Tab-separated table of C-alpha atoms in Angstrom:
chain	number	residue	atom	x	y	z
A	1	CYS	CA	20.960	-30.259	-19.341
A	2	SER	CA	18.472	-28.332	-21.483
A	3	VAL	CA	15.606	-29.436	-19.240
A	4	ILE	CA	17.481	-28.329	-16.113
A	5	GLY	CA	18.287	-25.024	-17.789
A	6	LYS	CA	14.632	-24.390	-18.625
A	7	LYS	CA	13.515	-25.171	-15.080
A	8	THR	CA	16.177	-22.873	-13.621
A	9	ASN	CA	15.248	-20.089	-16.045
A	10	THR	CA	11.538	-20.444	-15.210
A	11	LYS	CA	12.240	-20.369	-11.469
A	12	MET	CA	14.394	-17.260	-11.800
A	13	HIS	CA	11.784	-15.627	-14.038
A	14	ASN	CA	9.093	-16.243	-11.428
A	15	ARG	CA	11.282	-14.775	-8.685
A	16	TRP	CA	11.896	-11.616	-10.689
A	17	ASN	CA	8.210	-11.378	-11.552
A	18	THR	CA	7.112	-11.747	-7.936
A	19	SER	CA	9.670	-9.217	-6.682
A	20	TRP	CA	8.804	-6.665	-9.370
A	21	HIS	CA	5.100	-7.080	-8.639
A	22	GLU	CA	5.706	-6.388	-4.940
A	23	TYR	CA	7.827	-3.307	-5.648
A	24	MET	CA	5.236	-1.932	-8.070
A	25	ASN	CA	2.621	-2.064	-5.337
A	26	ARG	CA	4.870	0.143	-3.207
A	27	ILE	CA	6.220	2.532	-5.829
A	28	MET	CA	3.420	3.158	-8.355
A	29	PRO	CA	0.840	4.526	-5.858
A	30	LEU	CA	3.585	6.670	-4.315
A	31	VAL	CA	4.357	8.407	-7.624
A	32	LYS	CA	0.621	8.552	-8.468
A	33	LEU	CA	0.942	6.300	-11.507
A	34	ALA	CA	-1.590	3.852	-10.105
A	35	ASP	CA	-4.368	4.029	-7.562
A	36	SER	CA	-4.939	0.280	-7.391
A	37	LYS	CA	-2.784	-2.795	-6.916
A	38	ALA	CA	-0.668	-4.123	-9.789
A	39	MET	CA	-2.188	-7.033	-11.654
A	40	LYS	CA	-0.293	-10.255	-12.297
A	41	GLU	CA	-0.634	-12.398	-15.456
A	42	GLN	CA	-4.166	-11.221	-16.156
A	43	THR	CA	-6.214	-12.755	-18.964
A	44	GLY	CA	-8.862	-10.989	-21.044
A	45	LEU	CA	-6.735	-7.991	-22.013
A	46	VAL	CA	-6.714	-8.797	-25.741
A	47	LYS	CA	-10.211	-7.900	-26.966
A	48	SER	CA	-10.370	-10.463	-29.755
A	49	LEU	CA	-9.208	-13.234	-27.398
A	50	ARG	CA	-11.385	-12.611	-24.370
A	51	GLY	CA	-12.339	-15.889	-22.806
A	52	SER	CA	-8.910	-17.315	-23.576
A	53	ARG	CA	-5.927	-17.892	-21.311
A	54	VAL	CA	-3.677	-15.513	-23.254
A	55	ARG	CA	-1.731	-13.278	-20.854
A	56	PRO	CA	0.189	-10.577	-22.740
A	57	PHE	CA	1.924	-9.205	-19.629
A	58	ASP	CA	3.656	-10.782	-16.652
A	59	SER	CA	2.279	-7.882	-14.644
A	60	HIS	CA	0.724	-4.507	-15.322
A	61	ILE	CA	-0.609	-1.377	-13.694
A	62	ASN	CA	-3.890	0.373	-14.431
A	63	LEU	CA	-3.370	4.093	-14.832
A	64	PRO	CA	-5.958	6.383	-13.246
A	65	THR	CA	-8.229	8.297	-15.632
A	66	ILE	CA	-7.337	11.564	-13.941
A	67	SER	CA	-3.978	11.797	-12.213
A	68	ASN	CA	-3.750	13.558	-8.877
A	69	ASP	CA	-0.164	14.492	-9.660
A	70	GLY	CA	0.905	16.690	-12.550
A	71	HIS	CA	4.424	15.233	-12.650
A	72	PHE	CA	3.451	12.327	-14.903
A	73	ARG	CA	0.874	13.160	-17.539
A	74	CYS	CA	0.017	9.910	-19.240
A	75	ARG	CA	-2.902	9.080	-21.541
A	76	LEU	CA	-2.290	5.349	-21.510
A	77	ASN	CA	-4.751	2.947	-19.907
A	78	LYS	CA	-2.223	0.349	-18.807
A	79	ILE	CA	1.520	-0.217	-18.687
A	80	GLY	CA	2.463	-3.866	-18.857
A	81	PHE	CA	5.793	-5.535	-18.186
A	82	ASP	CA	7.078	-8.757	-19.697
A	83	ILE	CA	10.192	-10.203	-18.064
A	84	ILE	CA	12.776	-11.963	-20.191
A	85	LEU	CA	16.093	-13.363	-18.983
A	86	CYS	CA	19.046	-13.368	-21.354
A	87	ASN	CA	20.786	-16.713	-21.689
A	88	SER	CA	24.331	-16.772	-20.325
A	89	ASP	CA	25.579	-18.301	-23.576
A	90	THR	CA	24.252	-15.438	-25.694
A	91	CYS	CA	24.977	-12.755	-23.126
A	92	PRO	CA	28.558	-13.279	-21.883
A	93	PRO	CA	30.205	-11.056	-19.278
A	94	PRO	CA	32.680	-8.503	-20.675
A	95	SER	CA	35.690	-10.701	-19.874
A	96	ARG	CA	34.334	-13.403	-22.197
A	97	GLY	CA	33.277	-11.093	-25.001
A	98	GLY	CA	35.332	-11.469	-28.139
A	99	SER	CA	35.617	-9.417	-31.295
A	100	ASP	CA	34.067	-12.047	-33.577
A	101	ALA	CA	30.536	-11.573	-34.924
A	102	LYS	CA	29.186	-14.540	-32.973
A	103	SER	CA	30.074	-13.048	-29.607
A	104	ASN	CA	27.270	-10.647	-28.675
A	105	ASN	CA	27.979	-8.117	-25.970
A	106	ILE	CA	25.591	-7.621	-23.096
A	107	ILE	CA	23.784	-4.576	-24.456
A	108	THR	CA	23.245	-6.190	-27.858
A	109	SER	CA	21.770	-9.273	-26.203
A	110	LEU	CA	19.470	-7.208	-24.000
A	111	ILE	CA	18.205	-5.262	-27.013
A	112	ALA	CA	17.631	-8.515	-28.904
A	113	ALA	CA	15.673	-9.858	-25.927
A	114	GLU	CA	13.509	-6.729	-25.888
A	115	LYS	CA	12.918	-7.021	-29.612
A	116	SER	CA	11.631	-10.573	-29.203
A	117	LYS	CA	8.904	-9.219	-26.917
A	118	PHE	CA	7.846	-6.403	-29.244
A	119	GLN	CA	8.124	-8.440	-32.447
A	120	ARG	CA	6.298	-11.704	-31.827
A	121	GLY	CA	7.306	-14.193	-34.522
A	122	ARG	CA	9.396	-13.916	-37.665
A	123	ALA	CA	6.570	-12.898	-39.976
A	124	ILE	CA	3.187	-11.238	-39.662
A	125	SER	CA	1.653	-14.218	-41.460
A	126	LYS	CA	2.723	-16.596	-38.673
A	127	ALA	CA	-0.550	-16.973	-36.812
A	128	ARG	CA	-1.776	-19.519	-34.303
A	129	THR	CA	-5.226	-20.729	-33.416
A	130	CYS	CA	-6.320	-20.197	-29.821
A	131	HIS	CA	-7.642	-23.484	-28.432
A	132	ASP	CA	-10.005	-21.682	-26.047
A	133	THR	CA	-11.726	-19.449	-28.597
A	134	GLY	CA	-10.942	-21.056	-31.953
A	135	ILE	CA	-9.715	-17.669	-33.200
A	136	THR	CA	-6.595	-17.540	-35.354
A	137	ILE	CA	-4.420	-14.527	-34.576
A	138	SER	CA	-0.769	-13.577	-34.979
A	139	GLY	CA	1.563	-12.042	-32.436
A	140	GLU	CA	1.601	-8.843	-34.498
A	141	GLU	CA	-2.180	-8.637	-34.298
A	142	ILE	CA	-2.035	-9.034	-30.520
A	143	ILE	CA	0.456	-6.166	-30.324
A	144	GLU	CA	-1.878	-4.126	-32.565
A	145	ASP	CA	-4.786	-4.780	-30.197
A	146	LEU	CA	-2.745	-3.725	-27.173
A	147	TYR	CA	-1.397	-0.618	-28.912
A	148	ASN	CA	-4.807	0.582	-30.068
A	149	SER	CA	-6.244	-0.053	-26.590
A	150	LYS	CA	-3.598	2.279	-25.138
A	151	MET	CA	-1.800	-0.506	-23.348
A	152	GLN	CA	1.961	-0.074	-23.395
A	153	LEU	CA	4.317	-3.039	-23.357
A	154	ILE	CA	7.658	-2.566	-21.623
A	155	PRO	CA	10.000	-5.544	-21.959
A	156	PHE	CA	11.923	-6.156	-18.735
A	157	ALA	CA	15.134	-7.688	-20.087
A	158	ILE	CA	17.687	-8.885	-17.533
A	159	SER	CA	21.211	-10.170	-18.133
A	160	PRO	CA	22.784	-13.043	-16.136
A	161	LEU	CA	24.714	-10.381	-14.204
A	162	GLY	CA	21.559	-8.460	-13.327
A	163	LEU	CA	21.887	-5.642	-15.864
A	164	PHE	CA	18.639	-4.236	-17.289
A	165	GLY	CA	17.719	-3.540	-20.895
A	166	PRO	CA	17.473	0.042	-22.221
A	167	THR	CA	13.654	0.217	-22.236
A	168	ILE	CA	13.144	-0.670	-18.579
A	169	ASN	CA	16.201	1.445	-17.696
A	170	ARG	CA	14.485	4.458	-19.242
A	171	PHE	CA	11.293	3.761	-17.324
A	172	LEU	CA	13.056	3.305	-13.983
A	173	TYR	CA	16.078	5.603	-14.194
A	174	GLY	CA	15.314	8.008	-17.043
A	175	LYS	CA	18.250	6.867	-19.142
A	176	SER	CA	17.837	8.120	-22.699
A	177	ILE	CA	17.636	5.770	-25.670
A	178	ASP	CA	19.822	6.987	-28.516
A	179	SER	CA	17.825	5.692	-31.483
A	180	ASP	CA	14.077	5.796	-32.156
A	181	ASN	CA	14.431	2.305	-33.656
A	182	ILE	CA	17.072	0.759	-31.432
A	183	HIS	CA	15.484	-2.677	-31.897
A	184	ASN	CA	15.689	-2.503	-35.713
A	185	ILE	CA	12.063	-3.539	-36.196
A	186	SER	CA	10.780	-3.203	-39.748
A	187	ALA	CA	7.985	-0.636	-39.934
A	188	THR	CA	6.782	-2.370	-43.102
A	189	SER	CA	6.797	-5.996	-41.948
A	190	PHE	CA	5.854	-5.332	-38.315
A	191	PRO	CA	4.174	-1.903	-38.207
A	192	HIS	CA	2.524	-2.318	-34.817
A	193	ALA	CA	5.578	-3.815	-33.122
A	194	HIS	CA	7.521	-0.869	-34.523
A	195	LYS	CA	5.001	1.626	-33.127
A	196	MET	CA	4.848	-0.116	-29.753
A	197	ALA	CA	8.641	-0.057	-29.413
A	198	LYS	CA	8.822	3.552	-30.537
A	199	ARG	CA	6.146	4.644	-28.075
A	200	ALA	CA	7.985	2.875	-25.236
A	201	SER	CA	10.810	5.415	-25.502
A	202	SER	CA	8.624	8.449	-26.208
A	203	ALA	CA	7.222	11.172	-23.969
A	204	GLU	CA	3.907	9.263	-23.945
A	205	VAL	CA	5.401	6.807	-21.452
A	206	PRO	CA	6.611	7.964	-18.020
A	207	SER	CA	10.293	7.681	-17.216
A	208	ASN	CA	12.636	8.121	-14.265
A	209	ILE	CA	10.128	6.592	-11.869
A	210	LEU	CA	12.657	5.823	-9.139
A	211	GLU	CA	14.055	9.351	-8.946
A	212	ARG	CA	10.516	10.671	-8.573
A	213	ALA	CA	9.838	8.151	-5.817
A	214	ASN	CA	13.073	9.125	-4.077
A	215	ASP	CA	12.094	12.818	-4.165
A	216	ILE	CA	8.738	12.041	-2.544
A	217	TRP	CA	10.288	9.811	0.123
């Protein structure tokens, strides 16, 4: 059953990724956030791991150096999206949600899924050696590289019922995020994951993309 579940999850992930990539190619040029096609699973983005097969984003857009539209003023170089599907067992519909601590509600599960993308691994010391380059690097160091290179990660968390996580909701619909550390990432243990998550909900990252697109249409 676990094997079937993984195959189903991978297939669904790929469908979401393909659809989102297609929509980005229609929406991002329209709102002047990109003047080139969205990239899909590109390698070579992490400076210290160039020449490897490491792909930090499922898809990303390259932001123009000078925007032709004053609506979005963004100093980032890239905005990357990483899709993650919440498991139905850890993300039950409201009718199944109980009051016990083990029964996570949908929003909690979506936030936890987003956190797993920002905070790679349980400790900063957990590093792996890249087989292609022979370089040993941790997930936190990869996030540091992306952050310092002005590449913004936006986790695209999706529940079994098709609900989106708060970070992608802000980007698409402009929905505010109540806390500046909604993911409860330790600024001491994971300083760069903390900064990446905080920047994702700041004025440095565009929001309400779909309303802007609707106004232009």
